[in-house]
Amino acid sequence: MAHDDNAVWIEDDLGSVRPYALVHGRVRATHPELDRTSLVQASREPPATALQTHYAQVFNLCRSGPRSVAEIAATLEKPLQVIKIWLSDLLDDRYLTVPMPTGFTTATNDLRVLEDVLAGLRRSL
């Protein structure tokens, strides 16, 4: 097979930068609890410094409200694992948050709910 010096070594479907280069070769997110249905949203405080383009795209998507990991991956047309790593980075830097379900915090403060949980645990022993 002849070597072509003019050949383009970039695969069209991956763009000019391969996804693994954008995550510095990492394969695991620092937030393993993130799955494709997890919701994330932009924090109230805007980033103090300019974000790299791929992080800014994720942040801007999440500014209008909670977005699922799968939705972000589909919108940006990137592999799910790459998006999880980007989201983990933004969560670590506190640019994104994981919203709590409505009423979740009040239910944990309700003494009756806690007593029911305790009673259920005692029954199972």
Coordinates of N, CA, C and O in Angstrom, one line a residue:
M1 N 0.9 -1.2 0.0 CA 0.0 0.0 0.0 C 0.9 1.2 0.0 O 1.8 1.4 0.8
A2 N 0.7 2.1 -0.9 CA 1.5 3.3 -1.0 C 1.1 4.4 0.0 O 0.0 4.5 0.4
H3 N 2.1 5.1 0.5 CA 1.9 6.1 1.5 C 1.6 7.5 0.8 O 2.3 7.9 -0.1
D4 N 0.5 8.1 1.2 CA 0.1 9.4 0.6 C 0.4 10.5 1.6 O -0.3 10.6 2.6
D5 N 1.3 11.3 1.2 CA 1.7 12.4 2.1 C 0.6 13.5 2.2 O 0.6 14.3 3.1
N6 N -0.3 13.5 1.3 CA -1.4 14.5 1.3 C -2.6 14.0 2.0 O -3.6 14.7 2.0
A7 N -2.6 12.9 2.5 CA -3.8 12.3 3.2 C -4.2 13.1 4.4 O -3.3 13.6 5.2
V8 N -5.5 13.2 4.6 CA -6.0 13.9 5.8 C -6.2 12.8 6.9 O -6.8 11.8 6.7
W9 N -5.6 13.0 8.1 CA -5.7 12.0 9.1 C -6.8 12.3 10.1 O -6.9 11.6 11.2
I10 N -7.7 13.2 9.8 CA -8.8 13.5 10.7 C -10.0 12.8 10.2 O -10.4 12.9 9.0
E11 N -10.7 12.0 11.1 CA -11.9 11.3 10.7 C -13.0 12.3 10.7 O -13.2 13.0 11.7
D12 N -13.8 12.4 9.6 CA -14.8 13.5 9.5 C -15.9 13.4 10.6 O -16.3 14.4 11.2
D13 N -16.2 12.2 11.0 CA -17.3 12.0 12.0 C -16.9 12.4 13.4 O -17.7 12.6 14.3
L14 N -15.6 12.5 13.7 CA -15.1 12.8 15.0 C -14.7 14.2 15.2 O -14.4 14.7 16.3
G15 N -14.7 15.0 14.1 CA -14.3 16.4 14.2 C -12.7 16.5 14.2 O -12.0 15.6 14.0
S16 N -12.3 17.7 14.4 CA -10.9 18.0 14.4 C -10.1 17.5 15.6 O -8.9 17.3 15.6
V17 N -10.8 17.3 16.7 CA -10.2 16.9 18.0 C -11.0 15.6 18.4 O -12.2 15.7 18.6
R18 N -10.2 14.6 18.6 CA -10.9 13.3 19.1 C -11.4 13.5 20.5 O -10.7 14.2 21.3
P19 N -12.5 12.9 20.9 CA -13.1 13.1 22.2 C -12.1 12.8 23.4 O -12.1 13.4 24.4
Y20 N -11.3 11.7 23.2 CA -10.4 11.3 24.3 C -9.4 12.4 24.6 O -8.9 12.6 25.7
A21 N -9.1 13.2 23.6 CA -8.1 14.3 23.8 C -8.7 15.4 24.6 O -8.0 16.0 25.4
L22 N -10.0 15.6 24.5 CA -10.7 16.6 25.2 C -10.9 16.3 26.7 O -11.2 17.1 27.5
V23 N -10.7 15.0 27.0 CA -10.8 14.5 28.4 C -9.5 14.1 28.9 O -9.3 13.5 30.0
H24 N -8.4 14.4 28.2 CA -7.0 14.1 28.6 C -6.8 12.7 28.8 O -6.1 12.3 29.7
G25 N -7.5 11.8 28.0 CA -7.3 10.4 28.1 C -8.0 9.7 29.3 O -7.9 8.5 29.4
R26 N -8.8 10.5 30.1 CA -9.5 9.9 31.2 C -10.7 9.0 30.6 O -11.3 9.4 29.6
V27 N -11.0 8.0 31.3 CA -12.1 7.1 30.9 C -13.2 7.0 32.0 O -14.3 6.5 31.7
R28 N -12.9 7.6 33.2 CA -13.9 7.5 34.2 C -14.2 8.9 34.8 O -13.3 9.7 35.0
A29 N -15.5 9.2 35.0 CA -15.9 10.4 35.6 C -15.6 10.4 37.1 O -15.7 9.4 37.7
T30 N -15.4 11.6 37.7 CA -15.2 11.7 39.1 C -16.5 11.6 39.9 O -16.5 11.6 41.1
H31 N -17.6 11.6 39.1 CA -18.9 11.5 39.7 C -19.6 10.3 39.1 O -20.4 10.4 38.2
P32 N -19.3 9.1 39.7 CA -19.8 7.8 39.1 C -21.3 7.7 39.2 O -22.0 6.9 38.6
E33 N -22.0 8.6 40.1 CA -23.4 8.5 40.2 C -24.1 9.1 39.0 O -25.4 8.9 38.9
L34 N -23.4 9.8 38.2 CA -24.1 10.3 37.0 C -24.4 9.2 36.0 O -23.5 8.4 35.6
D35 N -25.7 9.1 35.6 CA -26.0 8.2 34.6 C -26.8 9.0 33.5 O -26.9 10.2 33.6
R36 N -27.2 8.3 32.5 CA -27.8 9.0 31.4 C -29.1 9.8 31.7 O -29.4 10.8 31.1
T37 N -29.8 9.4 32.8 CA -31.0 10.1 33.2 C -30.7 11.2 34.3 O -31.7 11.9 34.6
S38 N -29.5 11.3 34.8 CA -29.2 12.3 35.8 C -29.4 13.7 35.2 O -29.1 14.0 34.1
L39 N -29.9 14.6 36.1 CA -30.1 16.0 35.7 C -29.0 16.9 36.3 O -28.6 16.7 37.4
V40 N -28.6 17.8 35.5 CA -27.7 18.9 36.0 C -28.2 20.2 35.5 O -28.9 20.3 34.5
Q41 N -27.8 21.2 36.3 CA -28.1 22.6 35.9 C -27.0 23.5 36.2 O -26.2 23.2 37.0
A42 N -27.0 24.7 35.5 CA -26.0 25.7 35.8 C -26.1 26.2 37.2 O -27.2 26.4 37.7
S43 N -25.0 26.5 37.8 CA -25.1 27.1 39.2 C -25.5 28.6 39.0 O -25.5 29.1 37.9
R44 N -25.9 29.2 40.1 CA -26.4 30.6 40.1 C -25.3 31.5 39.7 O -25.5 32.6 39.1
E45 N -24.0 31.2 40.1 CA -22.9 32.1 39.9 C -22.3 31.8 38.5 O -22.0 30.6 38.2
P46 N -22.1 32.8 37.6 CA -21.5 32.5 36.3 C -20.0 32.2 36.6 O -19.4 32.6 37.6
P47 N -19.4 31.5 35.6 CA -17.9 31.2 35.8 C -17.1 32.5 35.9 O -17.4 33.5 35.3
A48 N -16.2 32.4 36.9 CA -15.3 33.5 37.1 C -14.3 33.8 36.0 O -13.9 34.9 35.7
T49 N -13.9 32.7 35.3 CA -13.0 32.8 34.2 C -13.7 32.2 32.9 O -14.6 31.5 33.0
A50 N -13.1 32.5 31.8 CA -13.7 32.0 30.6 C -13.4 30.5 30.5 O -12.4 30.0 30.9
L51 N -14.5 29.8 30.1 CA -14.4 28.3 30.0 C -13.9 27.9 28.7 O -14.1 28.6 27.7
Q52 N -13.2 26.7 28.6 CA -12.9 26.2 27.3 C -14.2 26.0 26.5 O -15.2 25.8 27.1
T53 N -14.1 26.0 25.2 CA -15.3 25.9 24.3 C -16.2 24.8 24.6 O -17.4 25.0 24.8
H54 N -15.7 23.6 24.8 CA -16.6 22.4 25.1 C -17.2 22.5 26.4 O -18.4 22.2 26.6
Y55 N -16.6 23.1 27.4 CA -17.2 23.3 28.7 C -18.3 24.4 28.6 O -19.3 24.3 29.2
A56 N -18.0 25.5 27.9 CA -18.9 26.6 27.7 C -20.2 26.1 27.0 O -21.3 26.5 27.4
Q57 N -20.0 25.2 26.1 CA -21.2 24.6 25.4 C -22.1 23.9 26.4 O -23.3 24.1 26.4
V58 N -21.5 23.1 27.2 CA -22.3 22.3 28.2 C -22.9 23.3 29.2 O -24.1 23.2 29.5
F59 N -22.2 24.3 29.7 CA -22.7 25.2 30.7 C -23.9 26.0 30.1 O -24.9 26.2 30.8
N60 N -23.7 26.5 28.9 CA -24.8 27.3 28.3 C -26.1 26.4 28.0 O -27.2 27.0 28.2
L61 N -25.9 25.2 27.7 CA -27.1 24.3 27.6 C -27.9 24.2 28.9 O -29.1 24.1 29.0
C62 N -27.1 24.2 30.0 CA -27.7 24.0 31.4 C -28.2 25.3 32.0 O -28.8 25.3 33.1
R63 N -28.0 26.4 31.4 CA -28.4 27.7 31.9 C -29.9 27.9 31.9 O -30.5 28.5 32.8
S64 N -30.6 27.3 31.0 CA -32.1 27.5 30.9 C -32.8 26.5 31.8 O -34.0 26.6 31.9
G65 N -32.1 25.6 32.5 CA -32.8 24.7 33.4 C -32.1 23.4 33.4 O -31.2 23.1 32.6
P66 N -32.6 22.5 34.2 CA -32.0 21.1 34.3 C -32.1 20.4 33.0 O -33.0 20.4 32.2
R67 N -31.0 19.7 32.7 CA -30.8 18.9 31.5 C -30.3 17.5 31.9 O -29.5 17.4 32.8
S68 N -30.8 16.5 31.2 CA -30.3 15.2 31.4 C -28.9 15.0 30.7 O -28.6 15.6 29.7
V69 N -28.2 14.0 31.3 CA -26.9 13.7 30.7 C -27.0 13.3 29.2 O -26.3 13.7 28.3
A70 N -28.1 12.4 29.0 CA -28.3 11.9 27.6 C -28.7 13.1 26.7 O -28.3 13.1 25.5
E71 N -29.5 14.0 27.2 CA -29.9 15.2 26.3 C -28.7 16.0 25.9 O -28.5 16.4 24.8
I72 N -27.8 16.2 26.9 CA -26.6 17.0 26.6 C -25.7 16.3 25.6 O -25.2 16.9 24.6
A73 N -25.5 15.0 25.8 CA -24.7 14.2 24.8 C -25.3 14.2 23.4 O -24.6 14.4 22.4
A74 N -26.6 14.1 23.3 CA -27.3 14.1 22.0 C -27.2 15.5 21.4 O -26.9 15.5 20.2
T75 N -27.4 16.5 22.1 CA -27.3 17.9 21.6 C -26.0 18.2 21.0 O -25.8 18.8 20.0
L76 N -24.9 17.8 21.8 CA -23.6 18.1 21.4 C -22.9 17.1 20.5 O -21.8 17.2 20.0
E77 N -23.7 16.0 20.3 CA -23.2 14.9 19.5 C -21.9 14.3 19.9 O -21.0 14.2 19.1
K78 N -21.7 14.1 21.2 CA -20.5 13.5 21.7 C -20.8 12.2 22.5 O -22.0 12.0 22.9
P79 N -19.9 11.4 22.7 CA -20.1 10.1 23.4 C -20.5 10.4 24.8 O -20.1 11.3 25.5
L80 N -21.4 9.6 25.3 CA -22.0 9.7 26.7 C -20.9 9.8 27.7 O -20.9 10.6 28.7
Q81 N -19.8 8.9 27.6 CA -18.8 8.9 28.6 C -18.0 10.2 28.6 O -17.6 10.7 29.7
V82 N -17.8 10.8 27.5 CA -17.1 12.1 27.4 C -17.9 13.1 28.1 O -17.3 13.9 28.9
I83 N -19.2 13.2 27.9 CA -20.1 14.1 28.5 C -20.0 14.0 30.0 O -20.0 14.9 30.8
K84 N -20.1 12.7 30.5 CA -20.0 12.5 31.9 C -18.7 13.1 32.5 O -18.8 13.6 33.6
I85 N -17.6 12.9 31.9 CA -16.4 13.5 32.4 C -16.4 15.0 32.4 O -16.0 15.6 33.3
W86 N -16.9 15.6 31.3 CA -17.0 17.0 31.2 C -17.9 17.5 32.4 O -17.6 18.5 33.0
L87 N -19.1 16.9 32.6 CA -20.0 17.2 33.6 C -19.4 17.1 35.0 O -19.5 18.0 35.9
S88 N -18.6 16.0 35.2 CA -17.9 15.9 36.5 C -16.9 17.0 36.7 O -16.8 17.5 37.8
D89 N -16.2 17.4 35.7 CA -15.3 18.5 35.8 C -16.0 19.8 36.2 O -15.6 20.6 37.1
L90 N -17.1 20.1 35.5 CA -17.9 21.3 35.8 C -18.6 21.2 37.2 O -18.7 22.2 37.9
L91 N -19.0 20.0 37.6 CA -19.5 19.8 39.0 C -18.4 20.0 40.0 O -18.6 20.7 41.1
D92 N -17.2 19.5 39.8 CA -16.1 19.7 40.7 C -15.7 21.2 40.9 O -15.4 21.6 41.9
D93 N -15.8 21.9 39.8 CA -15.5 23.3 39.8 C -16.7 24.2 40.2 O -16.6 25.4 40.2
R94 N -17.8 23.5 40.5 CA -19.1 24.2 41.0 C -19.7 25.1 40.0 O -20.4 26.1 40.4
Y95 N -19.5 24.8 38.7 CA -20.2 25.6 37.7 C -21.6 24.9 37.4 O -22.4 25.6 36.9
L96 N -21.7 23.7 37.8 CA -23.0 23.0 37.6 C -23.4 22.4 39.0 O -22.5 22.2 39.8
T97 N -24.7 22.2 39.1 CA -25.2 21.5 40.3 C -26.2 20.4 39.9 O -26.7 20.4 38.8
V98 N -26.4 19.5 40.8 CA -27.4 18.5 40.6 C -28.7 18.9 41.4 O -28.6 19.0 42.6
P99 N -29.8 19.2 40.7 CA -30.9 19.7 41.4 C -31.6 18.6 42.3 O -31.6 17.5 41.9
M100 N -32.1 19.0 43.4 CA -32.8 18.1 44.3 C -34.3 18.0 43.8 O -34.8 19.0 43.4
P101 N -34.9 16.8 43.9 CA -36.3 16.8 43.5 C -37.2 17.6 44.4 O -36.8 17.8 45.6
T102 N -38.2 18.2 43.9 CA -39.1 19.0 44.7 C -39.7 18.2 45.8 O -40.1 17.1 45.7
G103 N -39.7 18.8 47.0 CA -40.2 18.2 48.2 C -39.3 17.2 48.9 O -39.6 16.7 50.0
F104 N -38.1 17.0 48.3 CA -37.2 16.0 48.9 C -36.7 16.4 50.2 O -36.7 15.7 51.2
T105 N -36.3 17.7 50.4 CA -35.7 18.1 51.6 C -36.8 18.2 52.7 O -36.5 17.9 53.9
T106 N -38.0 18.5 52.4 CA -39.1 18.6 53.5 C -39.4 17.2 53.9 O -39.7 17.0 55.1
A107 N -39.4 16.2 53.1 CA -39.7 14.8 53.5 C -38.7 14.3 54.5 O -39.1 13.5 55.4
T108 N -37.5 14.6 54.3 CA -36.5 14.1 55.3 C -36.6 14.8 56.6 O -36.1 14.2 57.6
N109 N -37.2 15.9 56.7 CA -37.4 16.6 58.0 C -38.7 16.2 58.7 O -38.9 16.6 59.8
D110 N -39.5 15.5 58.0 CA -40.8 15.1 58.5 C -40.6 13.9 59.5 O -40.2 12.8 59.0
L111 N -40.9 14.1 60.7 CA -40.6 13.1 61.8 C -41.4 11.8 61.5 O -40.9 10.7 61.7
R112 N -42.6 11.9 60.9 CA -43.4 10.7 60.6 C -42.7 9.8 59.5 O -42.7 8.6 59.6
V113 N -42.1 10.5 58.6 CA -41.4 9.7 57.5 C -40.2 9.0 58.1 O -40.0 7.8 57.8
L114 N -39.5 9.7 58.9 CA -38.3 9.1 59.5 C -38.7 7.9 60.5 O -38.0 6.9 60.5
E115 N -39.8 8.1 61.2 CA -40.3 7.0 62.1 C -40.7 5.8 61.2 O -40.4 4.6 61.6
D116 N -41.4 6.0 60.1 CA -41.8 4.9 59.2 C -40.6 4.2 58.7 O -40.6 2.9 58.6
V117 N -39.6 4.9 58.3 CA -38.4 4.3 57.8 C -37.7 3.4 58.9 O -37.3 2.3 58.6
L118 N -37.6 4.0 60.1 CA -37.0 3.2 61.2 C -37.8 2.0 61.5 O -37.2 0.9 61.7
A119 N -39.1 2.1 61.5 CA -40.0 0.9 61.8 C -39.8 -0.1 60.7 O -39.7 -1.3 61.0
G120 N -39.7 0.3 59.4 CA -39.5 -0.7 58.4 C -38.1 -1.4 58.5 O -38.0 -2.6 58.2
L121 N -37.1 -0.6 58.9 CA -35.8 -1.2 59.1 C -35.8 -2.3 60.2 O -35.2 -3.3 60.1
R122 N -36.5 -1.9 61.3 CA -36.6 -2.9 62.4 C -37.3 -4.1 62.0 O -37.0 -5.2 62.5
R123 N -38.4 -4.0 61.2 CA -39.1 -5.2 60.7 C -38.3 -6.1 59.9 O -38.5 -7.3 59.9
S124 N -37.4 -5.5 59.1 CA -36.6 -6.3 58.2 C -35.4 -7.1 58.9 O -34.8 -8.0 58.3
L125 N -35.2 -6.7 60.1 CA -34.1 -7.4 60.9 C -34.5 -8.7 61.4 O -35.3 -9.1 61.9

